[in-house]
PDB file of C-alpha atoms in Angstrom:
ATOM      1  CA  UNK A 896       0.000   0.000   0.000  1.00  0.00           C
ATOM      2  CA  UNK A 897       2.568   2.417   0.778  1.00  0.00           C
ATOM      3  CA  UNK A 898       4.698   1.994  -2.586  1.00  0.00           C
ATOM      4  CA  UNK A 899       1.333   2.799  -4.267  1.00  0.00           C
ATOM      5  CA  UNK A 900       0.724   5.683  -2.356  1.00  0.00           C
ATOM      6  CA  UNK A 901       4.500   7.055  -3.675  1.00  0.00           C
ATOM      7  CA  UNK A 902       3.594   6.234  -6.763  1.00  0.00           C
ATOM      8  CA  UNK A 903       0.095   8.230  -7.146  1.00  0.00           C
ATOM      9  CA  UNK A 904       2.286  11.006  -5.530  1.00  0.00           C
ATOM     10  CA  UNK A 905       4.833  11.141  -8.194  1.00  0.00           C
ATOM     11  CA  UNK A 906       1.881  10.811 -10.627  1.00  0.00           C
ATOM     12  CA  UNK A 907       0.657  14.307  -9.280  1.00  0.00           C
ATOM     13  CA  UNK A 908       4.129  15.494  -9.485  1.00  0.00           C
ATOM     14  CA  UNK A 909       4.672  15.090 -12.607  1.00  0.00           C
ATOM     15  CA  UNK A 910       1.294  15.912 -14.087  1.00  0.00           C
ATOM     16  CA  UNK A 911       1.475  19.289 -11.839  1.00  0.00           C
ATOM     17  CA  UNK A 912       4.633  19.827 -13.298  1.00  0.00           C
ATOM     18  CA  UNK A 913       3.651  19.635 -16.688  1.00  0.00           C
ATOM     19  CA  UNK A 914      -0.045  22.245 -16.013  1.00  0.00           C
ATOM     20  CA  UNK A 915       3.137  24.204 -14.770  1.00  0.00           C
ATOM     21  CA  UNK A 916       4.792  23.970 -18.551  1.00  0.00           C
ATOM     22  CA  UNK A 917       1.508  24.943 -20.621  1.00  0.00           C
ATOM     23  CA  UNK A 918       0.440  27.762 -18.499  1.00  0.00           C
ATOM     24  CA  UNK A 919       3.705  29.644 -19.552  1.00  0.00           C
ATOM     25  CA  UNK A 920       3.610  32.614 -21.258  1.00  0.00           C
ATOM     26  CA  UNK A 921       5.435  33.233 -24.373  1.00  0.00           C
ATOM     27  CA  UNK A 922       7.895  36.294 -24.167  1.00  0.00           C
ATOM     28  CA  UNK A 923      10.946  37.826 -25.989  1.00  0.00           C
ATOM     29  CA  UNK A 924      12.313  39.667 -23.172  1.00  0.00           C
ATOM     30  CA  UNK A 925      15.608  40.112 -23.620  1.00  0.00           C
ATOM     31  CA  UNK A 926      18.506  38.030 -21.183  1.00  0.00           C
ATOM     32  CA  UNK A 927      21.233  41.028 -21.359  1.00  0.00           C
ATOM     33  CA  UNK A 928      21.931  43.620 -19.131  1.00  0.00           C
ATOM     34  CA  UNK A 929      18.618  46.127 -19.919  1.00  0.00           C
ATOM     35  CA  UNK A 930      20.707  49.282 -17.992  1.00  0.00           C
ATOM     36  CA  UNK A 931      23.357  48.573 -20.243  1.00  0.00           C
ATOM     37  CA  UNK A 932      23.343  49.481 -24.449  1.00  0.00           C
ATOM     38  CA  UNK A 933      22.277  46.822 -26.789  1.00  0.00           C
ATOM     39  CA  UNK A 934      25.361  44.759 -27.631  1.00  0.00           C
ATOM     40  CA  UNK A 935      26.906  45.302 -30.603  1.00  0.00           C
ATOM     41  CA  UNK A 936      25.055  48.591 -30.671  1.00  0.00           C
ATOM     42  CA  UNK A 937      27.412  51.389 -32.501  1.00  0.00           C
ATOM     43  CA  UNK A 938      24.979  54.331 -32.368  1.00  0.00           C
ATOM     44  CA  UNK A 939      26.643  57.792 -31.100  1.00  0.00           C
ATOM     45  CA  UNK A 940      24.555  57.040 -28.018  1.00  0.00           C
ATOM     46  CA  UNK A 941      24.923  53.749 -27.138  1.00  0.00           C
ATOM     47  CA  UNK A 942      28.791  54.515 -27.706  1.00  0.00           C
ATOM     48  CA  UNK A 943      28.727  57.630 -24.859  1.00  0.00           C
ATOM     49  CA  UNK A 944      27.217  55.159 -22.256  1.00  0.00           C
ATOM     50  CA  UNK A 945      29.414  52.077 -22.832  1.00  0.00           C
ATOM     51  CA  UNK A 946      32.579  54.290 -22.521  1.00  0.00           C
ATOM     52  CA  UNK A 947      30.873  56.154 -19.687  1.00  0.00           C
ATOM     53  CA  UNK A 948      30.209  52.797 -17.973  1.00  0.00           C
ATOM     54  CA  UNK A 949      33.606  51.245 -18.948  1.00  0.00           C
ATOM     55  CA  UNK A 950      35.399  54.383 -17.042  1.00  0.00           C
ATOM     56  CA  UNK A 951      33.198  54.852 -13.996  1.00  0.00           C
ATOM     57  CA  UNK A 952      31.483  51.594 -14.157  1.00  0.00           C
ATOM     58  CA  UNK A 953      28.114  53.432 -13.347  1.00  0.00           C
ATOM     59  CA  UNK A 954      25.424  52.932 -16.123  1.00  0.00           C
ATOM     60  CA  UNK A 955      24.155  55.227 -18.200  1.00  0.00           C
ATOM     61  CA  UNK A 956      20.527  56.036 -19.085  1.00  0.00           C
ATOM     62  CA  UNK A 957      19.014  59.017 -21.379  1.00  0.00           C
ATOM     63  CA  UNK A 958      15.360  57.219 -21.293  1.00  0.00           C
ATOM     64  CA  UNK A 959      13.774  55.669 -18.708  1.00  0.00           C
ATOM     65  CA  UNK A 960      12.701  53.099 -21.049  1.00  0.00           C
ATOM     66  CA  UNK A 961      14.885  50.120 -20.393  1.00  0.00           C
ATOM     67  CA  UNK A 962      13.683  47.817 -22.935  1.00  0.00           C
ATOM     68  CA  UNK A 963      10.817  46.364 -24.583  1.00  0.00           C
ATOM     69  CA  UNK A 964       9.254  43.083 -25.512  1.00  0.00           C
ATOM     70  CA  UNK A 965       6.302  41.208 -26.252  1.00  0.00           C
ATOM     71  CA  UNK A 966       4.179  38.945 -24.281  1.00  0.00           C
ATOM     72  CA  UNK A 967       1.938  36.283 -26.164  1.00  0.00           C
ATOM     73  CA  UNK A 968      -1.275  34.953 -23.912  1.00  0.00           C
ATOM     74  CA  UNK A 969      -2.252  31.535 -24.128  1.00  0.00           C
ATOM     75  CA  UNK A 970      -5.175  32.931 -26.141  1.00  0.00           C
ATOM     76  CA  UNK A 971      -2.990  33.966 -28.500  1.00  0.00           C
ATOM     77  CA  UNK A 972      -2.916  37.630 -28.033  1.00  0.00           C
ATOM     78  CA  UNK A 973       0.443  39.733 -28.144  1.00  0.00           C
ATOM     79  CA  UNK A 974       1.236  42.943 -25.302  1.00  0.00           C
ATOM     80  CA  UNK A 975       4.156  45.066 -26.224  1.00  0.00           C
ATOM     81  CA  UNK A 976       5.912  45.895 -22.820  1.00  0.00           C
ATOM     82  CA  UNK A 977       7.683  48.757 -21.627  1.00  0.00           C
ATOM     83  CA  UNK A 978       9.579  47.992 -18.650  1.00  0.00           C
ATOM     84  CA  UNK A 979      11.196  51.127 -17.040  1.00  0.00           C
ATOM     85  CA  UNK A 980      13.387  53.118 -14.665  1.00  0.00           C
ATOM     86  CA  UNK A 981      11.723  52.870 -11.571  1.00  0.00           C
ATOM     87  CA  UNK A 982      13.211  55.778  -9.302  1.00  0.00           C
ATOM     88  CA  UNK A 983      10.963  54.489  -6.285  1.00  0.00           C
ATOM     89  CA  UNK A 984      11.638  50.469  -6.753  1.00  0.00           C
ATOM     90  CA  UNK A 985      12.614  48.596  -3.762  1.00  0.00           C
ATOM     91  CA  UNK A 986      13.188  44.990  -2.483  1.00  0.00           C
ATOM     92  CA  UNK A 987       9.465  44.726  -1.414  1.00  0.00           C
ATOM     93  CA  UNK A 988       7.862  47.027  -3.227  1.00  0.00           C
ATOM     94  CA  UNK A 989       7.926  48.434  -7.037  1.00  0.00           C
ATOM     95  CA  UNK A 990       6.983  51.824  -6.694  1.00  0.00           C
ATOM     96  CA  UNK A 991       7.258  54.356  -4.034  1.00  0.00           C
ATOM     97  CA  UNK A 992       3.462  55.716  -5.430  1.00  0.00           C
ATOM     98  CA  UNK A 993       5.206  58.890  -6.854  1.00  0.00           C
ATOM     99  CA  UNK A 994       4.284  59.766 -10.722  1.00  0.00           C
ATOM    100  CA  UNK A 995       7.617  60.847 -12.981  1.00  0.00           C
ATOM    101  CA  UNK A 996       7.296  63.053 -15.620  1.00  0.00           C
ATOM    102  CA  UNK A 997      10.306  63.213 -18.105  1.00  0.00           C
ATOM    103  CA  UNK A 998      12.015  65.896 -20.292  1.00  0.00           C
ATOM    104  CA  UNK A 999      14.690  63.730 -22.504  1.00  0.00           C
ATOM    105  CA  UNK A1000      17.955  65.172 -23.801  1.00  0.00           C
ATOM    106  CA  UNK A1001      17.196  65.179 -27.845  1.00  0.00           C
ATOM    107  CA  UNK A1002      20.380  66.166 -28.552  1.00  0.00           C
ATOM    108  CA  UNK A1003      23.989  64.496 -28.600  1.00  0.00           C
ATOM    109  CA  UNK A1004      25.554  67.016 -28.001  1.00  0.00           C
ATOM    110  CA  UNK A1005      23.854  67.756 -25.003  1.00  0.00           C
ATOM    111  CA  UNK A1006      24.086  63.937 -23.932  1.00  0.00           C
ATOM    112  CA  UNK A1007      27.729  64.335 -24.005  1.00  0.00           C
ATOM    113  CA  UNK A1008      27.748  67.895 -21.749  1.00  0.00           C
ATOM    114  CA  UNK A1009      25.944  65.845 -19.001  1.00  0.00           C
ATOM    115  CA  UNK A1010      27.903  63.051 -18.863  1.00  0.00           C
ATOM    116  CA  UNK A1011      31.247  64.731 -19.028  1.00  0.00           C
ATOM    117  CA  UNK A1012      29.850  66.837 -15.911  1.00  0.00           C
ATOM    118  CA  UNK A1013      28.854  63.927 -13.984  1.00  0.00           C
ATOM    119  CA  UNK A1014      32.003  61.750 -15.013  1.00  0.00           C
ATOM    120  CA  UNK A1015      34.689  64.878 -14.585  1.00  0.00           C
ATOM    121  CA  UNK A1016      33.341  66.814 -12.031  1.00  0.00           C
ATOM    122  CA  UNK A1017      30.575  64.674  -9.199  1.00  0.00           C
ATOM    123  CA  UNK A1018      31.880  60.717  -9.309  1.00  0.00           C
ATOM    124  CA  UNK A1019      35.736  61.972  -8.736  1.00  0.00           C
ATOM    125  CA  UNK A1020      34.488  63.744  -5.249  1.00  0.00           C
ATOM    126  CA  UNK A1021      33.287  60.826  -3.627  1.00  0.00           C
ATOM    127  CA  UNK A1022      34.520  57.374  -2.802  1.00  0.00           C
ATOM    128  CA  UNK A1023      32.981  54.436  -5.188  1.00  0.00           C
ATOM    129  CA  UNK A1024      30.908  52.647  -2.388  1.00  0.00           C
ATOM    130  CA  UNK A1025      28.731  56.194  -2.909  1.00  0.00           C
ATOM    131  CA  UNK A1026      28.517  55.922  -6.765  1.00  0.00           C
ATOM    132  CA  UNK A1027      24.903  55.162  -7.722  1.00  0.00           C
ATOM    133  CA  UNK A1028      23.877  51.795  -9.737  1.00  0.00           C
ATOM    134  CA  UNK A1029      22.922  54.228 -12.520  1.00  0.00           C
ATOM    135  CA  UNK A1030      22.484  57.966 -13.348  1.00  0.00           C
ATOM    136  CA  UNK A1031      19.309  58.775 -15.421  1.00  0.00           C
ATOM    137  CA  UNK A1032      20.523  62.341 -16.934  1.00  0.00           C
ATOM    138  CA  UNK A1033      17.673  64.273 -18.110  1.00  0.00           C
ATOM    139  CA  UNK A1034      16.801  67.679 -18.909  1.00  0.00           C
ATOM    140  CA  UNK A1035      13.920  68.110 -16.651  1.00  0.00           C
ATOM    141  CA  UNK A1036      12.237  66.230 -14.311  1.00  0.00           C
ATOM    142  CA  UNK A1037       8.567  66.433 -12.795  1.00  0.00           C
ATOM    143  CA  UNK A1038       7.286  64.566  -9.429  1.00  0.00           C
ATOM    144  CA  UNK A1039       3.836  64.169  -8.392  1.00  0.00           C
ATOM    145  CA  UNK A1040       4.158  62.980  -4.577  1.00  0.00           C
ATOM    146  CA  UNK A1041       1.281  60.215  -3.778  1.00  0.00           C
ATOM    147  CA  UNK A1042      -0.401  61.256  -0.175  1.00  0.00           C
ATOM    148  CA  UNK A1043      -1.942  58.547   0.449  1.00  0.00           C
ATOM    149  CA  UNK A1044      -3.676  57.901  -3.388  1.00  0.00           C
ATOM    150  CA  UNK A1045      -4.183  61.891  -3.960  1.00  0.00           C
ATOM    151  CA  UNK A1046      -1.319  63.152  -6.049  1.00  0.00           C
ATOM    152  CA  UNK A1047      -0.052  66.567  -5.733  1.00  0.00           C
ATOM    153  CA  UNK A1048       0.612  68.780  -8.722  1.00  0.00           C
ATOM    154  CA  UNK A1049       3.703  68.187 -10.998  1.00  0.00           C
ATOM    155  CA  UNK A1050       7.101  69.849  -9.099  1.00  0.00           C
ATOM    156  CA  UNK A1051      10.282  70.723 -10.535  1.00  0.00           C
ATOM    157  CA  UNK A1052      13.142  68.522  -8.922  1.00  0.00           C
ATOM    158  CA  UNK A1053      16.342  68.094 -10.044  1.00  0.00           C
ATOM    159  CA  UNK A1054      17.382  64.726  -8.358  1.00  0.00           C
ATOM    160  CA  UNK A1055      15.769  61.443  -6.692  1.00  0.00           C
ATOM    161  CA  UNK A1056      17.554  58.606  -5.660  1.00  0.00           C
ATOM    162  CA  UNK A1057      16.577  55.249  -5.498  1.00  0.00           C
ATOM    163  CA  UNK A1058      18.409  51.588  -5.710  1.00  0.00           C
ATOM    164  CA  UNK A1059      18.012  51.724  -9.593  1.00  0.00           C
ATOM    165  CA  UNK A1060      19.969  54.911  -9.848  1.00  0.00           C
ATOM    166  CA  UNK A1061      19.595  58.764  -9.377  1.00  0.00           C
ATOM    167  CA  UNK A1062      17.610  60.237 -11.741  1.00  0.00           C
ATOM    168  CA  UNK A1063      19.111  64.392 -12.538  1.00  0.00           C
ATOM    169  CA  UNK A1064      17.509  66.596 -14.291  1.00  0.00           C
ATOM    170  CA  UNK A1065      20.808  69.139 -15.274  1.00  0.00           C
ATOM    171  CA  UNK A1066      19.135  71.193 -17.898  1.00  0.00           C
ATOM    172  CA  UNK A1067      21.516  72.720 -20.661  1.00  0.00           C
ATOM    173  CA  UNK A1068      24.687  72.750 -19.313  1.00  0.00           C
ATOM    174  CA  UNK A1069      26.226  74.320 -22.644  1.00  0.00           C
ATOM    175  CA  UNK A1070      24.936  77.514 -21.309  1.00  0.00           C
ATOM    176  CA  UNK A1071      25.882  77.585 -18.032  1.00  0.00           C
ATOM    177  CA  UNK A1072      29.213  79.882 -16.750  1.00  0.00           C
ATOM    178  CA  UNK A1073      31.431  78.688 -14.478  1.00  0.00           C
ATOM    179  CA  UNK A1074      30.040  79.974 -11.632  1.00  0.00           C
ATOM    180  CA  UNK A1075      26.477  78.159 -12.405  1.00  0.00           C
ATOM    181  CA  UNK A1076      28.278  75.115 -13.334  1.00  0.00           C
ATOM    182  CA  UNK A1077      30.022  75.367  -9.850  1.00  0.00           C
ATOM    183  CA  UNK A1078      27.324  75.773  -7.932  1.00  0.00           C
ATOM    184  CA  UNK A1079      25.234  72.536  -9.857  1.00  0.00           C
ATOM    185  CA  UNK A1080      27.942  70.098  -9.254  1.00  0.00           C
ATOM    186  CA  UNK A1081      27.838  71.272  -5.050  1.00  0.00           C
ATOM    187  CA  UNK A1082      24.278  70.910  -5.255  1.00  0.00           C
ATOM    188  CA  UNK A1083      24.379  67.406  -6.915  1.00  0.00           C
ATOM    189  CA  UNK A1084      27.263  66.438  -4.249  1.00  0.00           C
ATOM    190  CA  UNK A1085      25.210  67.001  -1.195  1.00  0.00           C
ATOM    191  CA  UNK A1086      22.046  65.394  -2.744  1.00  0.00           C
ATOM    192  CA  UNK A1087      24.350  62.201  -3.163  1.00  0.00           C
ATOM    193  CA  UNK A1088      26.325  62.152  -0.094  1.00  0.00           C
ATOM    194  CA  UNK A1089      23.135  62.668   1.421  1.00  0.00           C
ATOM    195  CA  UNK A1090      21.356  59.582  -0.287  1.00  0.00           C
ATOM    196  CA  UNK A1091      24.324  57.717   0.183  1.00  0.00           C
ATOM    197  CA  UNK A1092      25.402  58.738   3.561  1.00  0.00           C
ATOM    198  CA  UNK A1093      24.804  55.118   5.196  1.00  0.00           C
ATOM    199  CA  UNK A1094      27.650  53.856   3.328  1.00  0.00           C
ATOM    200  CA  UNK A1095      30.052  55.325   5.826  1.00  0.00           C
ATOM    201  CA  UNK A1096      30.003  53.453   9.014  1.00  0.00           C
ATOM    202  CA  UNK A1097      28.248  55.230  12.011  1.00  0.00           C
ATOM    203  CA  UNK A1098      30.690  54.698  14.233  1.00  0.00           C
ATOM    204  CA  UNK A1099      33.122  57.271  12.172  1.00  0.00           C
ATOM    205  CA  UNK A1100      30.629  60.167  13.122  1.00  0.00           C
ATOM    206  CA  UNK A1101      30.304  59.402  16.804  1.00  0.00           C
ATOM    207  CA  UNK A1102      32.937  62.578  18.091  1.00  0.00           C
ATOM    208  CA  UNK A1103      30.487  64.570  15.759  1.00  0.00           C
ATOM    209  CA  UNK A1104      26.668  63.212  17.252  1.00  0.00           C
ATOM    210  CA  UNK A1105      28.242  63.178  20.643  1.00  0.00           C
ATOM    211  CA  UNK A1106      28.549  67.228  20.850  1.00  0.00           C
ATOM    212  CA  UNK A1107      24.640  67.093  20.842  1.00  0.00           C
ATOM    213  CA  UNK A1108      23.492  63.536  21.895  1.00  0.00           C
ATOM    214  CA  UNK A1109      21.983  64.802  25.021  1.00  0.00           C
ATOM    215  CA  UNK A1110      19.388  67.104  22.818  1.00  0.00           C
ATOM    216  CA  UNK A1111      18.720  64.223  20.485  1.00  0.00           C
ATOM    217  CA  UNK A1112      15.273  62.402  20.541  1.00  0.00           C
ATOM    218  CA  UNK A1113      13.691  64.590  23.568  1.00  0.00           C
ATOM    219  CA  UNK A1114      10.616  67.080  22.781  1.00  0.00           C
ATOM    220  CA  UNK A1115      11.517  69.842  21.035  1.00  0.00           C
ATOM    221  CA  UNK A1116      10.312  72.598  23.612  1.00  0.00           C
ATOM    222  CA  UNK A1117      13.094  70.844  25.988  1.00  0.00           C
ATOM    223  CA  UNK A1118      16.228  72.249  23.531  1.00  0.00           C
ATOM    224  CA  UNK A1119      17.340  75.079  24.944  1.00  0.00           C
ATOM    225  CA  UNK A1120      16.519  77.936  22.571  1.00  0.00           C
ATOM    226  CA  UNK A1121      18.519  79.542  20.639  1.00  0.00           C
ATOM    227  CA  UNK A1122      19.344  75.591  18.813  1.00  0.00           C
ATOM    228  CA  UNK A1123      22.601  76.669  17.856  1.00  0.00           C
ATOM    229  CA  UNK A1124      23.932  76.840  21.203  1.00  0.00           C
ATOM    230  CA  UNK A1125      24.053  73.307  21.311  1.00  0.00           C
ATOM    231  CA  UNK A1126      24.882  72.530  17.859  1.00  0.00           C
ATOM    232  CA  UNK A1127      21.421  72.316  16.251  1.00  0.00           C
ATOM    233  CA  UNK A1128      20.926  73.972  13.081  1.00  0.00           C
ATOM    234  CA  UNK A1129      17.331  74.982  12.100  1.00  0.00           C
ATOM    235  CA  UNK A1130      17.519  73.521   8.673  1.00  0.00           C
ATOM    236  CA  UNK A1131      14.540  71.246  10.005  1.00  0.00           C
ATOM    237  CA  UNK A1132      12.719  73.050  13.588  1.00  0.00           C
ATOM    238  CA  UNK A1133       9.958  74.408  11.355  1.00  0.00           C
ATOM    239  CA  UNK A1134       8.759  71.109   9.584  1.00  0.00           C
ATOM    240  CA  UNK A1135       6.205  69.608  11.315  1.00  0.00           C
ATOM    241  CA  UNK A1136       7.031  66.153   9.281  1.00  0.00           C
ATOM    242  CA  UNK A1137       9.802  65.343  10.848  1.00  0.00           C
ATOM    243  CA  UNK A1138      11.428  66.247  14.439  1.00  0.00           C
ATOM    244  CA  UNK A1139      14.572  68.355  13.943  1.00  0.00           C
ATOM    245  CA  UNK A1140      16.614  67.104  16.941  1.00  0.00           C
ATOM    246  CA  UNK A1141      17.678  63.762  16.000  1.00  0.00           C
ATOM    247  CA  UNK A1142      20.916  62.649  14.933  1.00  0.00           C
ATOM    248  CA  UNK A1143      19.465  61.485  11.419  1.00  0.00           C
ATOM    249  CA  UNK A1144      18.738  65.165  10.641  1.00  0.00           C
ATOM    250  CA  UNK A1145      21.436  66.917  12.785  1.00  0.00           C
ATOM    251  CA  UNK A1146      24.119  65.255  10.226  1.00  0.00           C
ATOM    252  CA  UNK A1147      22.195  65.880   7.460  1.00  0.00           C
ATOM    253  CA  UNK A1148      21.497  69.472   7.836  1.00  0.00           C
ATOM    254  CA  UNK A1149      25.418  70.108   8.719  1.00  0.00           C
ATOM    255  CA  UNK A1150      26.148  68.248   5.311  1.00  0.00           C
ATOM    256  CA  UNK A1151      23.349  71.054   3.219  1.00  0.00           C
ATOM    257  CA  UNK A1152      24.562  73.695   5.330  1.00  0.00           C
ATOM    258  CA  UNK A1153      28.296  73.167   4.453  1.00  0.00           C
ATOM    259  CA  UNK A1154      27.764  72.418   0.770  1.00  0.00           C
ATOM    260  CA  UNK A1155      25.684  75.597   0.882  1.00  0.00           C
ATOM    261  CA  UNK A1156      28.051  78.012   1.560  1.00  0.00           C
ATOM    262  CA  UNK A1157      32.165  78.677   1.714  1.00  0.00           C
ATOM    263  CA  UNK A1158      33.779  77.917   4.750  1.00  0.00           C
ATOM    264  CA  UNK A1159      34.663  81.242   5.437  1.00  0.00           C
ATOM    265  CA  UNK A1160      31.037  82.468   4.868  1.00  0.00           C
ATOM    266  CA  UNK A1161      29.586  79.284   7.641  1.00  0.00           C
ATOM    267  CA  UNK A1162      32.281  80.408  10.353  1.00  0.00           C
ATOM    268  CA  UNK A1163      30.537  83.678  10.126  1.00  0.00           C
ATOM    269  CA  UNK A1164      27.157  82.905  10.444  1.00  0.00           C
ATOM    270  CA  UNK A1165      28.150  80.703  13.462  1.00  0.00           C
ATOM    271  CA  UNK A1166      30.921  82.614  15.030  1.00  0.00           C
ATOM    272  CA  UNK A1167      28.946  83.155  18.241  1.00  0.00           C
ATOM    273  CA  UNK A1168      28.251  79.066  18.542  1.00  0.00           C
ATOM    274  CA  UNK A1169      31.585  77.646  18.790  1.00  0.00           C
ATOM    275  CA  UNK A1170      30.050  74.095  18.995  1.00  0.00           C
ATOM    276  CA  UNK A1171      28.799  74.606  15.757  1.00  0.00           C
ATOM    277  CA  UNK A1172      32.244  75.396  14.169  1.00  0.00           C
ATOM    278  CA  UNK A1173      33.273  72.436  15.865  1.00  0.00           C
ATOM    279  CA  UNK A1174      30.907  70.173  14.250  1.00  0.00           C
ATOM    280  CA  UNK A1175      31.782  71.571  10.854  1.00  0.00           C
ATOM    281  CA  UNK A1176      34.997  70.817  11.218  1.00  0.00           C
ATOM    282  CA  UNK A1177      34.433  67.392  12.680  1.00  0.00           C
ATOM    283  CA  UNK A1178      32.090  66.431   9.701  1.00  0.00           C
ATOM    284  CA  UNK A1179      34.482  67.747   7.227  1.00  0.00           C
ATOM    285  CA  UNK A1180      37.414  65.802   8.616  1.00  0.00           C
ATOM    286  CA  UNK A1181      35.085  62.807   8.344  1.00  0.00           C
ATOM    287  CA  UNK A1182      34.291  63.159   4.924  1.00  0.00           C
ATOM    288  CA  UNK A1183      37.646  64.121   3.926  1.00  0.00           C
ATOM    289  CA  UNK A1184      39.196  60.460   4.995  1.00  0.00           C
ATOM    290  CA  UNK A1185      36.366  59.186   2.464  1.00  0.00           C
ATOM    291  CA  UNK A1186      38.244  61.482  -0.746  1.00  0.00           C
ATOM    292  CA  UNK A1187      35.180  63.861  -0.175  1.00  0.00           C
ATOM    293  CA  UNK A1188      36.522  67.500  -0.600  1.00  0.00           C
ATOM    294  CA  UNK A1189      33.804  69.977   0.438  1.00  0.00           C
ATOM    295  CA  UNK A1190      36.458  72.990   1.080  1.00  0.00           C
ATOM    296  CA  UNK A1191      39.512  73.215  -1.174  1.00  0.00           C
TER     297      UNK A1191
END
């Protein structure tokens, strides 16, 4: 009885298996890399992103269309797919429930502009384990924010950064004078040492978050007022989304505050809170044993 019982059970097996088999849509989706150019590609732009990748070894991408293919239905019935940069995708979920709007470069020559930029003057400031997957370079980019299922009107934003990549919108950088061009790449810096400020171990920031641990996670009316006095900056006191005094936000604001301004100008603004020249000078220090130069 029991070797018929296996039996009937590999029976199932196998005829489960082969449901399995016929229920299998047909597809053409493509096995290679889809954030890399088609192979064998030579066109002017598929040439720009494989030498972009081969000297960075960050992808490329002008479109957020990765690739397409087709997927035939057991009925017979073909769907053309686009399957694209997701800016939002994570591990356990595929969209962060913003809407993306956009504005392609439609020009080589201003392909080339932005990746020159990006490859000459933002990858060579910080260390590798803070290079993105991928940069989608565009000209413009639009975000409609999901709060919960009502979307908010189309913004301007000129990065987002995701595990697919950072998507920049960098406009037309032909145009731009040194000065502008300056102040874009400083901009684009602190967005991705921001984004990518887990990569550095905690532990190498603990001399800076110990000059105001005491303040950290306690109500906000128990800081003594003015902030500054014991190292808080007020990049954050007036949003009431997220609570200023933690050490999450404290190091964040210090890194938009330094990238905002010279040195010379921030030791002004804070010359009567020595604590907070301090913690400049301890974040800097930090960063600069990770190859990140904020003051030359």
């Amino acid at each position: 009885m029991k070797n018929i019982y296996i039996i009937l059970f590999c029976l199932i097996l196998c005829n489960s298996s082969c449901s399995e088999d016929e229920a299998y849509l047909e597809t053409d989706y493509p096995q290679e890399n889809i954030f890399a150019p088609a192979q064998g590609a030579m066109d002017e732009e598929s040439l720009l992103r494989r030498e972009f990748f081969n000297a960075t070894g960050v992808y490329l991408l002008f479109n957020d269309t990765l690739t397409t293919y087709t997927v035939t239905s057991l009925a017979g019935e073909s769907v053309v797919v686009n399957e694209v940069f997701n800016p939002g995708y994570s591990m356990t979920s595929s969209s962060s429930g913003n809407k993306f709007e956009f504005n392609y470069y439609d020009d080589i020559e201003l392909q080339k502009f932005a990746s020159d930029f990006v490859k000459e003057e933002i990858l060579p400031k910080i260390p590798k384990e803070m290079h993105p997957f991928s940069f989608l370079l565009t000209n413009s980019m639009l975000v409609s924010k999901n709060d919960y299922g009502y979307y908010s009107e189309p913004e301007l934003t000129n990065f987002y950064n995701g595990l697919q990549g950072a998507a920049v919108a960098l406009g037309d950088l032909s145009i731009l004078n040194e000065n502008e061009r300056k102040s874009l790449a400083s901009d684009l810096l602190k967005n991705l040492i921001i984004a990518q400020i887990d990569k550095i171990p905690a532990a190498e920031f603990e001399k800076f978050y110990n000059y105001s641990n005491e303040y950290y996670d306690i109500y906000p009316w128990n800081v003594p007022n003015p902030y500054q006095s014991v190292g808080l900056l007020m990049t954050y006191a007036d949003d009431w989304l997220v609570t200023f005094n933690t050490a999450k936000y404290d190091l964040r604001a210090y890194i938009e505050e330094v990238f905002a301004m010279s040195e010379e100008e921030f030791r002004t603004k804070y010359a009567e809170y020595p604590i907070c020249i301090e913690k400049m000078e301890e974040l800097i220090k930090v960063l600069g044993s990770y190859g990140i130069v904020v003051y030359e």
